[in-house]
Amino acid sequence: MRIWSLHPRHLDRIGLVACWREALLAQAVLAERTKGYRHHPQLLRFRAAPDPLAAIGCYLDGIAADARRRGYRFDSGRILRPGSEAVALPVTLGQLDFEWRHLGEKLRARSPDGAAIWLTGAASPHPIFRTIPGGIELWERAASESKS
């Protein structure tokens, strides 16, 4: 599961669709509508929010807004708690940098046009995230270690 901390505008079409699907899965987990992925490390930051469903709803709203900007029609009706509240979750600068490099590797492999755009830009966070100093998030390291 990859729930990007990066702004959705940085994602290519494949990445945007995948992020939408992964975030919908995360929403299902947080709403206790599925048994899989319950212990996935990337869910920790949403679970730490005062209202996890509102947090993932705002995240999904941000993805849907970028999809609309591009002319795609994601079904926002699938969002259980659409952006009804302002949500601000922290993300470390180290995490944002890690994801920026990771995205660059993915784009070079599957979307040379996307990689060219990636090379000219700078990382910015998804609208619900506020950057704070720090290295790669603990949940990212936990996910990496579980793959080893």
mmCIF file of C-alpha atoms in Angstrom:
data_model
loop_
_atom_site.group_PDB
_atom_site.id
_atom_site.type_symbol
_atom_site.label_atom_id
_atom_site.label_comp_id
_atom_site.label_asym_id
_atom_site.label_seq_id
_atom_site.Cartn_x
_atom_site.Cartn_y
_atom_site.Cartn_z
ATOM 1 C CA MET A 1 0.000 0.000 0.000
ATOM 2 C CA ARG A 2 1.374 3.432 -0.947
ATOM 3 C CA ILE A 3 -0.527 6.430 0.332
ATOM 4 C CA TRP A 4 1.608 9.261 -0.978
ATOM 5 C CA SER A 5 2.435 12.246 1.201
ATOM 6 C CA LEU A 6 3.197 14.092 -2.032
ATOM 7 C CA HIS A 7 0.662 16.375 -3.668
ATOM 8 C CA PRO A 8 -1.421 14.375 -6.191
ATOM 9 C CA ARG A 9 -0.360 16.758 -9.001
ATOM 10 C CA HIS A 10 3.050 15.070 -8.910
ATOM 11 C CA LEU A 11 1.594 11.658 -9.776
ATOM 12 C CA ASP A 12 1.205 10.397 -13.328
ATOM 13 C CA ARG A 13 -2.127 8.897 -14.409
ATOM 14 C CA ILE A 14 -1.168 5.413 -13.205
ATOM 15 C CA GLY A 15 0.016 6.747 -9.859
ATOM 16 C CA LEU A 16 -3.081 8.881 -9.350
ATOM 17 C CA VAL A 17 -5.458 5.976 -10.007
ATOM 18 C CA ALA A 18 -3.410 3.648 -7.805
ATOM 19 C CA CYS A 19 -3.326 6.210 -4.997
ATOM 20 C CA TRP A 20 -7.120 6.617 -5.210
ATOM 21 C CA ARG A 21 -7.626 2.861 -4.960
ATOM 22 C CA GLU A 22 -5.128 2.462 -2.106
ATOM 23 C CA ALA A 23 -6.712 5.331 -0.159
ATOM 24 C CA LEU A 24 -10.170 3.788 -0.652
ATOM 25 C CA LEU A 25 -8.757 0.544 0.744
ATOM 26 C CA ALA A 26 -7.299 2.461 3.688
ATOM 27 C CA GLN A 27 -10.714 4.029 4.265
ATOM 28 C CA ALA A 28 -12.301 0.562 4.310
ATOM 29 C CA VAL A 29 -9.732 -0.588 6.868
ATOM 30 C CA LEU A 30 -10.276 2.475 9.065
ATOM 31 C CA ALA A 31 -14.046 1.959 8.845
ATOM 32 C CA GLU A 32 -13.545 -1.701 9.814
ATOM 33 C CA ARG A 33 -15.133 -2.877 6.560
ATOM 34 C CA THR A 34 -12.333 -5.266 5.670
ATOM 35 C CA LYS A 35 -10.049 -7.628 7.521
ATOM 36 C CA GLY A 36 -6.981 -7.182 5.325
ATOM 37 C CA TYR A 37 -4.278 -4.529 5.797
ATOM 38 C CA ARG A 38 -5.451 -3.728 9.340
ATOM 39 C CA HIS A 39 -1.891 -3.479 10.605
ATOM 40 C CA HIS A 40 -0.353 -1.700 7.627
ATOM 41 C CA PRO A 41 2.198 0.859 8.871
ATOM 42 C CA GLN A 42 0.994 3.651 6.559
ATOM 43 C CA LEU A 43 -2.339 3.693 8.393
ATOM 44 C CA LEU A 44 -0.640 4.807 11.618
ATOM 45 C CA ARG A 45 -0.671 8.485 10.647
ATOM 46 C CA PHE A 46 -4.398 8.396 9.897
ATOM 47 C CA ARG A 47 -5.172 6.456 13.063
ATOM 48 C CA ALA A 48 -3.264 9.101 15.047
ATOM 49 C CA ALA A 49 -5.662 11.805 13.791
ATOM 50 C CA PRO A 50 -8.484 12.826 16.149
ATOM 51 C CA ASP A 51 -10.958 11.490 13.570
ATOM 52 C CA PRO A 52 -9.290 8.892 11.300
ATOM 53 C CA LEU A 53 -12.244 8.666 8.874
ATOM 54 C CA ALA A 54 -12.349 12.453 8.477
ATOM 55 C CA ALA A 55 -8.583 12.434 7.839
ATOM 56 C CA ILE A 56 -8.732 9.771 5.113
ATOM 57 C CA GLY A 57 -11.839 11.494 3.712
ATOM 58 C CA CYS A 58 -9.937 14.761 3.348
ATOM 59 C CA TYR A 59 -7.054 12.863 1.785
ATOM 60 C CA LEU A 60 -9.406 11.261 -0.743
ATOM 61 C CA ASP A 61 -10.980 14.664 -1.448
ATOM 62 C CA GLY A 62 -7.558 16.000 -2.396
ATOM 63 C CA ILE A 63 -6.993 13.151 -4.830
ATOM 64 C CA ALA A 64 -10.486 13.555 -6.338
ATOM 65 C CA ALA A 65 -9.939 17.317 -6.751
ATOM 66 C CA ASP A 66 -6.730 16.746 -8.691
ATOM 67 C CA ALA A 67 -8.427 14.070 -10.789
ATOM 68 C CA ARG A 68 -11.212 16.548 -11.676
ATOM 69 C CA ARG A 69 -8.596 19.162 -12.603
ATOM 70 C CA ARG A 70 -7.153 16.640 -15.072
ATOM 71 C CA GLY A 71 -10.544 15.754 -16.516
ATOM 72 C CA TYR A 72 -10.947 12.388 -14.780
ATOM 73 C CA ARG A 73 -14.138 11.400 -13.017
ATOM 74 C CA PHE A 74 -13.406 9.643 -9.744
ATOM 75 C CA ASP A 75 -16.542 8.684 -7.811
ATOM 76 C CA SER A 76 -16.392 11.021 -4.808
ATOM 77 C CA GLY A 77 -19.558 9.348 -3.541
ATOM 78 C CA ARG A 78 -17.307 6.556 -2.278
ATOM 79 C CA ILE A 79 -15.773 8.872 0.317
ATOM 80 C CA LEU A 80 -17.414 8.093 3.663
ATOM 81 C CA ARG A 81 -16.512 11.401 5.335
ATOM 82 C CA PRO A 82 -15.779 13.888 2.545
ATOM 83 C CA GLY A 83 -13.760 16.977 3.531
ATOM 84 C CA SER A 84 -16.260 18.120 6.096
ATOM 85 C CA GLU A 85 -13.476 19.237 8.418
ATOM 86 C CA ALA A 86 -10.102 20.848 8.014
ATOM 87 C CA VAL A 87 -7.437 18.222 8.657
ATOM 88 C CA ALA A 88 -3.730 18.894 9.057
ATOM 89 C CA LEU A 89 -1.482 15.909 9.594
ATOM 90 C CA PRO A 90 2.295 16.193 10.006
ATOM 91 C CA VAL A 91 4.781 14.750 7.542
ATOM 92 C CA THR A 92 8.527 15.033 7.919
ATOM 93 C CA LEU A 93 10.695 16.699 5.307
ATOM 94 C CA GLY A 94 12.753 13.500 5.203
ATOM 95 C CA GLN A 95 9.644 11.489 4.321
ATOM 96 C CA LEU A 96 8.687 13.922 1.579
ATOM 97 C CA ASP A 97 12.205 13.733 0.145
ATOM 98 C CA PHE A 98 12.165 9.915 0.322
ATOM 99 C CA GLU A 99 8.838 9.753 -1.525
ATOM 100 C CA TRP A 100 10.014 12.302 -4.110
ATOM 101 C CA ARG A 101 13.001 10.105 -4.985
ATOM 102 C CA HIS A 102 10.808 6.968 -4.950
ATOM 103 C CA LEU A 103 8.312 8.611 -7.308
ATOM 104 C CA GLY A 104 11.132 9.659 -9.625
ATOM 105 C CA GLU A 105 12.307 6.037 -9.898
ATOM 106 C CA LYS A 106 8.770 4.864 -10.692
ATOM 107 C CA LEU A 107 8.231 7.578 -13.306
ATOM 108 C CA ARG A 108 11.530 6.893 -15.047
ATOM 109 C CA ALA A 109 10.498 3.232 -15.362
ATOM 110 C CA ARG A 110 6.911 3.660 -16.574
ATOM 111 C CA SER A 111 6.370 7.203 -17.793
ATOM 112 C CA PRO A 112 9.267 9.083 -19.398
ATOM 113 C CA ASP A 113 7.048 12.155 -19.933
ATOM 114 C CA GLY A 114 6.110 12.101 -16.268
ATOM 115 C CA ALA A 115 9.771 11.771 -15.326
ATOM 116 C CA ALA A 116 10.644 14.817 -17.426
ATOM 117 C CA ILE A 117 8.018 16.860 -15.572
ATOM 118 C CA TRP A 118 9.186 15.402 -12.257
ATOM 119 C CA LEU A 119 12.751 16.543 -12.962
ATOM 120 C CA THR A 120 11.630 20.161 -13.397
ATOM 121 C CA GLY A 121 9.541 20.351 -10.225
ATOM 122 C CA ALA A 122 10.016 20.335 -6.498
ATOM 123 C CA ALA A 123 8.219 18.146 -3.989
ATOM 124 C CA SER A 124 5.170 19.566 -2.280
ATOM 125 C CA PRO A 125 2.890 17.764 0.178
ATOM 126 C CA HIS A 126 -0.710 16.641 -0.270
ATOM 127 C CA PRO A 127 -2.961 19.462 1.034
ATOM 128 C CA ILE A 128 -3.724 17.662 4.318
ATOM 129 C CA PHE A 129 -0.058 17.384 5.264
ATOM 130 C CA ARG A 130 2.047 20.045 6.967
ATOM 131 C CA THR A 131 5.798 19.561 6.825
ATOM 132 C CA ILE A 132 7.869 19.337 9.951
ATOM 133 C CA PRO A 133 11.596 18.732 10.382
ATOM 134 C CA GLY A 134 12.713 15.121 10.572
ATOM 135 C CA GLY A 135 13.906 12.051 8.726
ATOM 136 C CA ILE A 136 11.977 9.222 7.115
ATOM 137 C CA GLU A 137 8.820 8.435 9.098
ATOM 138 C CA LEU A 138 8.871 5.429 11.429
ATOM 139 C CA TRP A 139 5.912 3.859 9.596
ATOM 140 C CA GLU A 140 7.885 3.954 6.333
ATOM 141 C CA ARG A 141 10.810 2.193 7.945
ATOM 142 C CA ALA A 142 8.462 -0.381 9.473
ATOM 143 C CA ALA A 143 7.021 -1.125 6.021
ATOM 144 C CA SER A 144 10.508 -1.426 4.507
ATOM 145 C CA GLU A 145 11.682 -3.737 7.271
ATOM 146 C CA SER A 146 8.651 -6.025 6.909
ATOM 147 C CA LYS A 147 9.526 -6.555 3.222
ATOM 148 C CA SER A 148 13.023 -7.770 4.098
#
